[in-house]
Amino acid sequence: MPRRARRPRASTLLDRLAAEELIVVTGKGGVGKSAVAGALARLVSGRGRRVLLLETDPRESLHQYLAVPPSGGEIVAVGPRLLLQNLRPSAVLDELVREQLRLDALSRRVLSSPVYRHFADAAPGLKEIAVLGHAFRLVRGLARRGAPRIDLVVLDAPATGHGVSLLAAPALAAEVIRGGPFGRMAAELSRFVADRGSCAIVAVALAEEMPVEEALDLQRMLAERLHRQADLLVVNEVLPSFGDESEGSDHDDPLVSLYRRRRQLAARQLARLRRDWRGPVAELAMLPLDRGPELLDAISDSLAAQLDRPIAPEPA
Ligand SMILES: Nc1ncnc2c1ncn2[C@@H]1O[C@H](COP(=O)(O)OP(=O)(O)OP(=O)(O)O)[C@@H](O)[C@H]1O
Ligand SMILES: [Mg+2]
């Protein structure tokens, strides 16, 4: 019987996120996905759950936020109830082959065959399914013996197109491959990511035209393909306000005028999100800090303050 951890009662958005099994943090390259994923992982582990912070980017960066050495592919403990892994999707696929084939000599032959290597590298959606499958198996207690107990995975999703390609991969595979162990796994994963009680989706954007466009695109595609919405949008690196910001107010110092202009452009994008984004929005200020623990502390504190407020129950 797969083990499922007892879930805390949901009353704030943070409680609700902490009650999930998977939180996918997605967004365009460089918008602060890793920072937000790291902060959320910390906050939900502070709610008593055993959390794995999972990244799949070979350029490991989460360890810098956590001030620990690179995890090198293994699951390593980085704090109370907080674990970190930099996952190579191809390693998960190899492990699945080994499990399914069981016979060592046979799996060795498959793993070393050029056909398998080519398939594993090129088949669309396979790596995405491997990553989601890895998270699913861990939180459901289905992973190989000796795997640590994990209640919740926070996935720092790779910055490829819209996060939708990651989230829609199982449904697309399940449509094509019906039955068999792979088809069944794909169908199960597609239900898993579509279920808002199991999987939360957190989008990260900047208050600029293109990232906002992408966030709204993500919202549309989630509705079309997964019949669900995201749970939170984090607008990162918002410039703090200072002084009079009315449009057209010029200043002697061109740098001040430039700053105001940037603030005004950002304000328009924030207004657009307020109008078109369905669901909670959190804002994070642009901080004069480098990637590292201090930045992570500040982002964690700001998110905690914004997400730990009581929320109205969502309409069914
Ligand atoms: N609120 C912030 N204030 C100042 N700097 C920030 C803030 N958030 C993120 N940064 C900086 O922006 C850069 C990108 O952040 P991060 O690596 O978290 O983004 P990412 O979306 O994960 O990037 P990638 O797509 O490359 O993985 C980093 O140098 C980080 O230090
Ligand atoms: Mg990153």
CSV table of N, CA and C in Angstrom, one decimal, residues 144-295:
chain,number,residue,atom,x,y,z
A,144,ARG,N,12.9,3.1,-5.2
A,144,ARG,CA,13.7,1.9,-4.8
A,144,ARG,C,14.0,1.9,-3.3
A,145,ARG,N,14.3,0.7,-2.8
A,145,ARG,CA,14.5,0.6,-1.4
A,145,ARG,C,15.7,1.4,-1.0
A,146,GLY,N,15.6,2.0,0.2
A,146,GLY,CA,16.7,2.9,0.6
A,146,GLY,C,16.5,4.3,0.3
A,147,ALA,N,15.5,4.6,-0.6
A,147,ALA,CA,15.3,6.0,-0.9
A,147,ALA,C,14.7,6.8,0.3
A,148,PRO,N,15.1,8.0,0.5
A,148,PRO,CA,14.6,8.7,1.8
A,148,PRO,C,13.1,8.9,1.7
A,149,ARG,N,12.5,9.1,2.9
A,149,ARG,CA,11.1,9.4,2.9
A,149,ARG,C,10.9,10.9,2.5
A,150,ILE,N,10.0,11.1,1.5
A,150,ILE,CA,9.8,12.5,1.1
A,150,ILE,C,8.3,12.7,1.1
A,151,ASP,N,7.8,13.8,1.6
A,151,ASP,CA,6.4,14.1,1.6
A,151,ASP,C,6.0,15.0,0.4
A,152,LEU,N,7.0,15.9,0.0
A,152,LEU,CA,6.7,16.9,-1.0
A,152,LEU,C,7.9,17.2,-1.8
A,153,VAL,N,7.8,17.3,-3.1
A,153,VAL,CA,8.9,17.7,-4.0
A,153,VAL,C,8.6,19.1,-4.5
A,154,VAL,N,9.6,20.0,-4.4
A,154,VAL,CA,9.5,21.3,-5.0
A,154,VAL,C,10.4,21.2,-6.2
A,155,LEU,N,9.8,21.3,-7.4
A,155,LEU,CA,10.6,21.1,-8.6
A,155,LEU,C,10.9,22.5,-9.3
A,156,ASP,N,12.2,22.7,-9.3
A,156,ASP,CA,12.7,23.9,-10.0
A,156,ASP,C,12.7,23.6,-11.5
A,157,ALA,N,11.7,23.8,-12.2
A,157,ALA,CA,11.5,23.3,-13.6
A,157,ALA,C,12.5,23.9,-14.5
A,158,PRO,N,12.9,23.1,-15.5
A,158,PRO,CA,13.8,23.7,-16.5
A,158,PRO,C,13.2,24.8,-17.3
A,159,ALA,N,13.9,25.8,-17.8
A,159,ALA,CA,13.4,27.0,-18.5
A,159,ALA,C,13.2,26.7,-19.9
A,160,THR,N,12.4,25.7,-20.3
A,160,THR,CA,12.2,25.4,-21.7
A,160,THR,C,10.8,25.8,-22.0
A,161,GLY,N,10.7,26.8,-22.9
A,161,GLY,CA,9.4,27.2,-23.4
A,161,GLY,C,8.5,27.5,-22.2
A,162,HIS,N,7.2,27.1,-22.3
A,162,HIS,CA,6.3,27.2,-21.2
A,162,HIS,C,6.5,26.0,-20.3
A,163,GLY,N,6.3,26.1,-19.0
A,163,GLY,CA,6.3,24.9,-18.2
A,163,GLY,C,5.3,23.9,-18.6
A,164,VAL,N,4.4,24.4,-19.5
A,164,VAL,CA,3.3,23.5,-19.9
A,164,VAL,C,3.9,22.2,-20.6
A,165,SER,N,5.0,22.4,-21.3
A,165,SER,CA,5.5,21.2,-22.1
A,165,SER,C,5.9,20.1,-21.0
A,166,LEU,N,6.4,20.5,-19.9
A,166,LEU,CA,6.7,19.5,-18.8
A,166,LEU,C,5.5,18.9,-18.3
A,167,LEU,N,4.5,19.8,-18.0
A,167,LEU,CA,3.3,19.3,-17.3
A,167,LEU,C,2.3,18.5,-18.3
A,168,ALA,N,2.4,18.8,-19.6
A,168,ALA,CA,1.5,18.2,-20.5
A,168,ALA,C,2.1,16.9,-21.1
A,169,ALA,N,3.4,16.7,-20.8
A,169,ALA,CA,4.0,15.5,-21.4
A,169,ALA,C,3.3,14.2,-21.1
A,170,PRO,N,3.0,13.9,-19.8
A,170,PRO,CA,2.3,12.7,-19.5
A,170,PRO,C,1.0,12.5,-20.2
A,171,ALA,N,0.2,13.5,-20.3
A,171,ALA,CA,-1.1,13.4,-21.0
A,171,ALA,C,-0.9,13.1,-22.5
A,172,LEU,N,0.1,13.7,-23.1
A,172,LEU,CA,0.3,13.5,-24.5
A,172,LEU,C,0.8,12.0,-24.7
A,173,ALA,N,1.7,11.6,-23.8
A,173,ALA,CA,2.2,10.2,-24.0
A,173,ALA,C,1.1,9.2,-23.7
A,174,ALA,N,0.2,9.5,-22.7
A,174,ALA,CA,-0.9,8.5,-22.4
A,174,ALA,C,-1.9,8.4,-23.6
A,175,GLU,N,-2.0,9.5,-24.4
A,175,GLU,CA,-2.9,9.4,-25.5
A,175,GLU,C,-2.3,8.5,-26.6
A,176,VAL,N,-1.0,8.6,-26.7
A,176,VAL,CA,-0.4,7.8,-27.8
A,176,VAL,C,-0.1,6.3,-27.4
A,177,ILE,N,0.3,6.2,-26.2
A,177,ILE,CA,0.7,4.8,-25.7
A,177,ILE,C,-0.4,4.4,-24.7
A,178,ARG,N,-1.3,3.5,-25.2
A,178,ARG,CA,-2.4,3.1,-24.3
A,178,ARG,C,-2.0,1.7,-23.7
A,179,GLY,N,-2.1,1.6,-22.4
A,179,GLY,CA,-1.8,0.3,-21.8
A,179,GLY,C,-0.3,0.1,-21.6
A,180,GLY,N,0.1,-1.1,-21.1
A,180,GLY,CA,1.5,-1.4,-20.9
A,180,GLY,C,2.0,-0.6,-19.7
A,181,PRO,N,3.2,-0.9,-19.1
A,181,PRO,CA,3.7,-0.2,-17.9
A,181,PRO,C,3.9,1.3,-18.2
A,182,PHE,N,4.4,1.6,-19.4
A,182,PHE,CA,4.7,3.0,-19.7
A,182,PHE,C,3.4,3.8,-19.8
A,183,GLY,N,2.5,3.2,-20.6
A,183,GLY,CA,1.2,3.9,-20.8
A,183,GLY,C,0.5,4.2,-19.5
A,184,ARG,N,0.5,3.1,-18.6
A,184,ARG,CA,-0.2,3.3,-17.3
A,184,ARG,C,0.5,4.4,-16.5
A,185,MET,N,1.9,4.4,-16.5
A,185,MET,CA,2.6,5.4,-15.7
A,185,MET,C,2.3,6.8,-16.2
A,186,ALA,N,2.2,6.9,-17.6
A,186,ALA,CA,2.0,8.2,-18.1
A,186,ALA,C,0.5,8.7,-17.8
A,187,ALA,N,-0.4,7.8,-17.8
A,187,ALA,CA,-1.8,8.1,-17.4
A,187,ALA,C,-1.9,8.6,-16.0
A,188,GLU,N,-1.2,7.8,-15.1
A,188,GLU,CA,-1.2,8.1,-13.7
A,188,GLU,C,-0.6,9.5,-13.4
A,189,LEU,N,0.6,9.8,-14.1
A,189,LEU,CA,1.2,11.1,-13.9
A,189,LEU,C,0.4,12.2,-14.5
A,190,SER,N,-0.3,11.9,-15.5
A,190,SER,CA,-1.2,13.0,-16.1
A,190,SER,C,-2.3,13.4,-15.1
A,191,ARG,N,-2.8,12.4,-14.4
A,191,ARG,CA,-3.9,12.7,-13.4
A,191,ARG,C,-3.2,13.4,-12.2
A,192,PHE,N,-2.0,13.0,-11.9
A,192,PHE,CA,-1.3,13.6,-10.8
A,192,PHE,C,-1.1,15.1,-11.0
A,193,VAL,N,-0.6,15.5,-12.1
A,193,VAL,CA,-0.3,16.9,-12.4
A,193,VAL,C,-1.5,17.7,-12.6
A,194,ALA,N,-2.6,17.1,-13.0
A,194,ALA,CA,-3.9,17.8,-13.3
A,194,ALA,C,-4.6,18.1,-11.9
A,195,ASP,N,-4.3,17.3,-10.9
A,195,ASP,CA,-5.0,17.4,-9.6
A,195,ASP,C,-4.4,18.5,-8.7
A,196,ARG,N,-5.2,19.5,-8.5
A,196,ARG,CA,-4.7,20.7,-7.7
A,196,ARG,C,-4.5,20.3,-6.3
A,197,GLY,N,-5.1,19.2,-5.8
A,197,GLY,CA,-4.9,18.7,-4.5
A,197,GLY,C,-3.5,18.0,-4.3
A,198,SER,N,-2.9,17.6,-5.4
A,198,SER,CA,-1.6,16.9,-5.3
A,198,SER,C,-0.5,17.7,-5.9
A,199,CYS,N,-0.8,18.5,-6.9
A,199,CYS,CA,0.3,19.2,-7.6
A,199,CYS,C,-0.1,20.7,-7.7
A,200,ALA,N,0.8,21.6,-7.2
A,200,ALA,CA,0.6,23.0,-7.3
A,200,ALA,C,1.5,23.5,-8.4
A,201,ILE,N,1.1,24.5,-9.1
A,201,ILE,CA,1.9,25.2,-10.1
A,201,ILE,C,2.1,26.6,-9.7
A,202,VAL,N,3.4,27.0,-9.6
A,202,VAL,CA,3.8,28.3,-9.3
A,202,VAL,C,4.5,28.9,-10.5
A,203,ALA,N,4.0,30.0,-11.0
A,203,ALA,CA,4.6,30.7,-12.2
A,203,ALA,C,5.5,31.8,-11.6
A,204,VAL,N,6.6,32.0,-12.2
A,204,VAL,CA,7.5,33.2,-11.8
A,204,VAL,C,7.6,34.1,-13.1
A,205,ALA,N,7.5,35.4,-12.9
A,205,ALA,CA,7.7,36.3,-14.0
A,205,ALA,C,8.3,37.6,-13.5
A,206,LEU,N,8.7,38.4,-14.5
A,206,LEU,CA,9.1,39.8,-14.1
A,206,LEU,C,8.0,40.7,-14.6
A,207,ALA,N,7.9,41.9,-14.0
A,207,ALA,CA,6.9,42.9,-14.5
A,207,ALA,C,7.3,43.6,-15.8
A,208,GLU,N,7.5,42.8,-16.8
A,208,GLU,CA,7.9,43.3,-18.1
A,208,GLU,C,7.0,42.6,-19.1
A,209,GLU,N,7.0,43.3,-20.3
A,209,GLU,CA,6.0,42.8,-21.3
A,209,GLU,C,6.0,41.4,-21.7
A,210,MET,N,7.2,40.9,-22.1
A,210,MET,CA,7.3,39.5,-22.5
A,210,MET,C,7.1,38.5,-21.4
A,211,PRO,N,7.7,38.6,-20.3
A,211,PRO,CA,7.4,37.6,-19.2
A,211,PRO,C,6.0,37.6,-18.8
A,212,VAL,N,5.3,38.8,-18.8
A,212,VAL,CA,3.9,38.8,-18.4
A,212,VAL,C,3.1,38.1,-19.5
A,213,GLU,N,3.4,38.4,-20.8
A,213,GLU,CA,2.8,37.7,-21.9
A,213,GLU,C,2.9,36.1,-21.7
A,214,GLU,N,4.1,35.7,-21.3
A,214,GLU,CA,4.3,34.3,-21.1
A,214,GLU,C,3.5,33.7,-20.0
A,215,ALA,N,3.4,34.5,-18.9
A,215,ALA,CA,2.6,34.0,-17.7
A,215,ALA,C,1.2,33.8,-18.1
A,216,LEU,N,0.7,34.8,-18.9
A,216,LEU,CA,-0.8,34.7,-19.3
A,216,LEU,C,-1.0,33.6,-20.3
A,217,ASP,N,0.1,33.3,-21.1
A,217,ASP,CA,0.0,32.2,-22.1
A,217,ASP,C,0.0,30.9,-21.3
A,218,LEU,N,0.8,30.8,-20.2
A,218,LEU,CA,0.9,29.6,-19.4
A,218,LEU,C,-0.5,29.4,-18.8
A,219,GLN,N,-1.2,30.4,-18.3
A,219,GLN,CA,-2.5,30.3,-17.8
A,219,GLN,C,-3.5,29.7,-18.8
A,220,ARG,N,-3.4,30.3,-20.0
A,220,ARG,CA,-4.3,29.8,-21.1
A,220,ARG,C,-4.0,28.3,-21.4
A,221,MET,N,-2.8,28.0,-21.5
A,221,MET,CA,-2.5,26.6,-21.9
A,221,MET,C,-2.7,25.6,-20.8
A,222,LEU,N,-2.6,26.0,-19.6
A,222,LEU,CA,-2.9,25.1,-18.5
A,222,LEU,C,-4.4,24.8,-18.5
A,223,ALA,N,-5.2,25.9,-18.8
A,223,ALA,CA,-6.7,25.7,-18.9
A,223,ALA,C,-7.0,24.7,-20.0
A,224,GLU,N,-6.4,25.0,-21.2
A,224,GLU,CA,-6.7,24.2,-22.4
A,224,GLU,C,-6.3,22.7,-22.2
A,225,ARG,N,-5.0,22.6,-21.8
A,225,ARG,CA,-4.5,21.2,-21.9
A,225,ARG,C,-4.7,20.4,-20.6
A,226,LEU,N,-4.7,21.1,-19.4
A,226,LEU,CA,-4.8,20.3,-18.2
A,226,LEU,C,-6.1,20.6,-17.4
A,227,HIS,N,-6.9,21.5,-18.0
A,227,HIS,CA,-8.2,21.9,-17.4
A,227,HIS,C,-8.0,22.4,-15.9
A,228,ARG,N,-6.9,23.1,-15.7
A,228,ARG,CA,-6.7,23.6,-14.4
A,228,ARG,C,-6.0,25.0,-14.5
A,229,GLN,N,-5.9,25.7,-13.3
A,229,GLN,CA,-5.1,26.9,-13.3
A,229,GLN,C,-3.9,26.8,-12.4
A,230,ALA,N,-3.0,27.8,-12.5
A,230,ALA,CA,-1.9,27.8,-11.6
A,230,ALA,C,-2.4,28.3,-10.2
A,231,ASP,N,-1.5,28.0,-9.2
A,231,ASP,CA,-1.9,28.3,-7.9
A,231,ASP,C,-1.4,29.6,-7.4
A,232,LEU,N,-0.3,30.1,-8.0
A,232,LEU,CA,0.3,31.3,-7.6
A,232,LEU,C,1.2,31.9,-8.7
A,233,LEU,N,1.2,33.2,-8.8
A,233,LEU,CA,2.1,33.9,-9.7
A,233,LEU,C,3.0,34.8,-8.8
A,234,VAL,N,4.3,34.6,-9.0
A,234,VAL,CA,5.3,35.4,-8.3
A,234,VAL,C,5.9,36.4,-9.3
A,235,VAL,N,5.7,37.7,-9.0
A,235,VAL,CA,6.3,38.7,-9.9
A,235,VAL,C,7.6,39.1,-9.2
A,236,ASN,N,8.7,38.8,-9.8
A,236,ASN,CA,10.0,39.0,-9.1
A,236,ASN,C,10.7,40.3,-9.6
A,237,GLU,N,11.6,40.7,-8.7
A,237,GLU,CA,12.5,41.9,-9.1
A,237,GLU,C,11.7,43.1,-9.4
A,238,VAL,N,10.7,43.4,-8.6
A,238,VAL,CA,9.9,44.6,-8.7
A,238,VAL,C,10.7,45.8,-8.1
A,239,LEU,N,10.9,46.8,-8.9
A,239,LEU,CA,11.7,48.0,-8.4
A,239,LEU,C,10.9,48.7,-7.3
A,240,PRO,N,11.6,48.9,-6.2
A,240,PRO,CA,10.9,49.6,-5.1
A,240,PRO,C,10.6,51.1,-5.5
A,241,SER,N,9.5,51.6,-4.9
A,241,SER,CA,9.1,52.9,-5.2
A,241,SER,C,9.9,54.0,-4.5
A,242,PHE,N,10.1,55.1,-5.1
A,242,PHE,CA,10.6,56.3,-4.3
A,242,PHE,C,10.1,57.6,-4.9
A,243,GLY,N,9.5,58.4,-4.0
A,243,GLY,CA,9.1,59.7,-4.3
A,243,GLY,C,7.9,59.7,-5.3
A,244,ASP,N,7.8,60.9,-6.0
A,244,ASP,CA,6.7,61.2,-6.9
A,244,ASP,C,6.8,60.3,-8.2
A,245,GLU,N,5.8,59.6,-8.5
A,245,GLU,CA,5.9,58.7,-9.7
A,245,GLU,C,4.9,59.0,-10.7
A,246,SER,N,4.3,60.1,-10.7
A,246,SER,CA,3.2,60.4,-11.7
A,246,SER,C,3.9,60.4,-13.0
A,247,GLU,N,3.1,59.9,-14.0
A,247,GLU,CA,3.6,59.8,-15.4
A,247,GLU,C,4.0,61.2,-15.9
A,248,GLY,N,5.1,61.4,-16.6
A,248,GLY,CA,5.5,62.6,-17.1
A,248,GLY,C,6.3,63.5,-16.2
A,249,SER,N,6.3,63.1,-14.9
A,249,SER,CA,7.1,64.0,-14.0
A,249,SER,C,8.6,63.8,-14.3
A,250,ASP,N,9.2,64.8,-14.8
A,250,ASP,CA,10.6,64.7,-15.2
A,250,ASP,C,11.5,65.1,-14.0
A,251,HIS,N,12.7,64.7,-14.0
A,251,HIS,CA,13.6,65.0,-12.9
A,251,HIS,C,14.9,65.5,-13.5
A,252,ASP,N,15.6,66.3,-12.8
A,252,ASP,CA,16.9,66.9,-13.3
A,252,ASP,C,17.9,65.7,-13.5
A,253,ASP,N,17.8,64.8,-12.6
A,253,ASP,CA,18.8,63.7,-12.7
A,253,ASP,C,18.2,62.6,-13.7
A,254,PRO,N,18.9,62.4,-14.8
A,254,PRO,CA,18.4,61.5,-15.8
A,254,PRO,C,18.3,60.1,-15.2
A,255,LEU,N,19.1,59.7,-14.3
A,255,LEU,CA,19.0,58.4,-13.7
A,255,LEU,C,17.7,58.2,-12.9
A,256,VAL,N,17.3,59.3,-12.3
A,256,VAL,CA,16.0,59.3,-11.5
A,256,VAL,C,14.9,59.1,-12.5
A,257,SER,N,14.9,59.9,-13.6
A,257,SER,CA,13.9,59.8,-14.7
A,257,SER,C,13.8,58.4,-15.3
A,258,LEU,N,15.0,57.8,-15.5
A,258,LEU,CA,15.0,56.5,-16.1
A,258,LEU,C,14.4,55.5,-15.1
A,259,TYR,N,14.7,55.6,-13.8
A,259,TYR,CA,14.2,54.7,-12.8
A,259,TYR,C,12.7,54.8,-12.8
A,260,ARG,N,12.2,56.1,-12.8
A,260,ARG,CA,10.7,56.3,-12.8
A,260,ARG,C,10.1,55.7,-14.0
A,261,ARG,N,10.7,55.9,-15.1
A,261,ARG,CA,10.2,55.3,-16.4
A,261,ARG,C,10.0,53.8,-16.2
A,262,ARG,N,11.1,53.1,-15.7
A,262,ARG,CA,11.0,51.7,-15.5
A,262,ARG,C,9.9,51.3,-14.6
A,263,ARG,N,9.8,52.1,-13.5
A,263,ARG,CA,8.7,51.8,-12.5
A,263,ARG,C,7.3,51.9,-13.2
A,264,GLN,N,7.2,52.9,-14.1
A,264,GLN,CA,5.9,53.1,-14.7
A,264,GLN,C,5.6,52.0,-15.7
A,265,LEU,N,6.6,51.5,-16.4
A,265,LEU,CA,6.4,50.4,-17.3
A,265,LEU,C,6.0,49.2,-16.5
A,266,ALA,N,6.7,49.0,-15.4
A,266,ALA,CA,6.4,47.8,-14.6
A,266,ALA,C,5.0,47.9,-14.0
A,267,ALA,N,4.6,49.1,-13.6
A,267,ALA,CA,3.2,49.3,-13.0
A,267,ALA,C,2.2,48.9,-14.0
A,268,ARG,N,2.4,49.3,-15.3
A,268,ARG,CA,1.4,48.9,-16.3
A,268,ARG,C,1.3,47.4,-16.5
A,269,GLN,N,2.4,46.7,-16.4
A,269,GLN,CA,2.4,45.2,-16.5
A,269,GLN,C,1.7,44.6,-15.3
A,270,LEU,N,2.0,45.2,-14.1
A,270,LEU,CA,1.3,44.7,-12.9
A,270,LEU,C,-0.2,44.9,-13.0
A,271,ALA,N,-0.6,46.0,-13.5
A,271,ALA,CA,-2.0,46.3,-13.7
A,271,ALA,C,-2.6,45.3,-14.6
A,272,ARG,N,-1.9,44.9,-15.7
A,272,ARG,CA,-2.4,43.9,-16.6
A,272,ARG,C,-2.6,42.6,-16.0
A,273,LEU,N,-1.6,42.2,-15.1
A,273,LEU,CA,-1.7,40.9,-14.4
A,273,LEU,C,-2.9,41.0,-13.4
A,274,ARG,N,-3.1,42.1,-12.8
A,274,ARG,CA,-4.2,42.2,-11.8
A,274,ARG,C,-5.5,42.0,-12.5
A,275,ARG,N,-5.6,42.4,-13.8
A,275,ARG,CA,-6.8,42.3,-14.6
A,275,ARG,C,-7.0,40.9,-15.1
A,276,ASP,N,-5.9,40.3,-15.6
A,276,ASP,CA,-6.0,39.1,-16.4
A,276,ASP,C,-5.6,37.8,-15.7
A,277,TRP,N,-4.8,37.9,-14.7
A,277,TRP,CA,-4.4,36.7,-14.0
A,277,TRP,C,-5.4,36.2,-13.0
A,278,ARG,N,-5.9,35.0,-13.1
A,278,ARG,CA,-6.8,34.5,-12.2
A,278,ARG,C,-6.1,33.7,-11.1
A,279,GLY,N,-6.1,34.3,-9.9
A,279,GLY,CA,-5.5,33.6,-8.8
A,279,GLY,C,-4.5,34.5,-8.1
A,280,PRO,N,-4.0,34.1,-7.0
A,280,PRO,CA,-3.1,34.9,-6.2
A,280,PRO,C,-1.8,35.4,-6.9
A,281,VAL,N,-1.4,36.6,-6.6
A,281,VAL,CA,-0.1,37.1,-7.1
A,281,VAL,C,0.7,37.6,-5.9
A,282,ALA,N,1.9,37.2,-5.9
A,282,ALA,CA,2.9,37.8,-4.8
A,282,ALA,C,3.9,38.6,-5.6
A,283,GLU,N,4.4,39.6,-4.9
A,283,GLU,CA,5.5,40.4,-5.5
A,283,GLU,C,6.7,40.4,-4.7
A,284,LEU,N,7.9,40.3,-5.4
A,284,LEU,CA,9.1,40.3,-4.7
A,284,LEU,C,9.9,41.5,-5.2
A,285,ALA,N,10.5,42.2,-4.2
A,285,ALA,CA,11.3,43.4,-4.6
A,285,ALA,C,12.6,43.0,-5.2
A,286,MET,N,13.1,43.9,-6.1
A,286,MET,CA,14.5,43.7,-6.6
A,286,MET,C,15.4,44.1,-5.4
A,287,LEU,N,16.3,43.2,-5.0
A,287,LEU,CA,17.1,43.5,-3.9
A,287,LEU,C,18.6,43.6,-4.3
A,288,PRO,N,19.3,44.5,-3.5
A,288,PRO,CA,20.8,44.7,-3.9
A,288,PRO,C,21.6,43.5,-3.3
A,289,LEU,N,21.3,42.3,-3.7
A,289,LEU,CA,22.0,41.1,-3.1
A,289,LEU,C,22.3,40.2,-4.2
A,290,ASP,N,23.4,39.4,-4.1
A,290,ASP,CA,23.8,38.4,-5.1
A,290,ASP,C,23.1,37.1,-4.7
A,291,ARG,N,23.2,36.2,-5.7
A,291,ARG,CA,22.6,34.9,-5.5
A,291,ARG,C,23.3,34.2,-4.3
A,292,GLY,N,22.6,33.9,-3.3
A,292,GLY,CA,23.2,33.3,-2.1
A,292,GLY,C,22.2,33.3,-1.0
A,293,PRO,N,22.6,32.9,0.2
A,293,PRO,CA,21.7,32.7,1.4
A,293,PRO,C,21.0,33.9,1.8
A,294,GLU,N,21.7,35.1,1.7
A,294,GLU,CA,21.0,36.3,2.1
A,294,GLU,C,19.8,36.6,1.3
A,295,LEU,N,20.0,36.4,0.0
A,295,LEU,CA,18.9,36.7,-1.0
A,295,LEU,C,17.8,35.7,-0.7
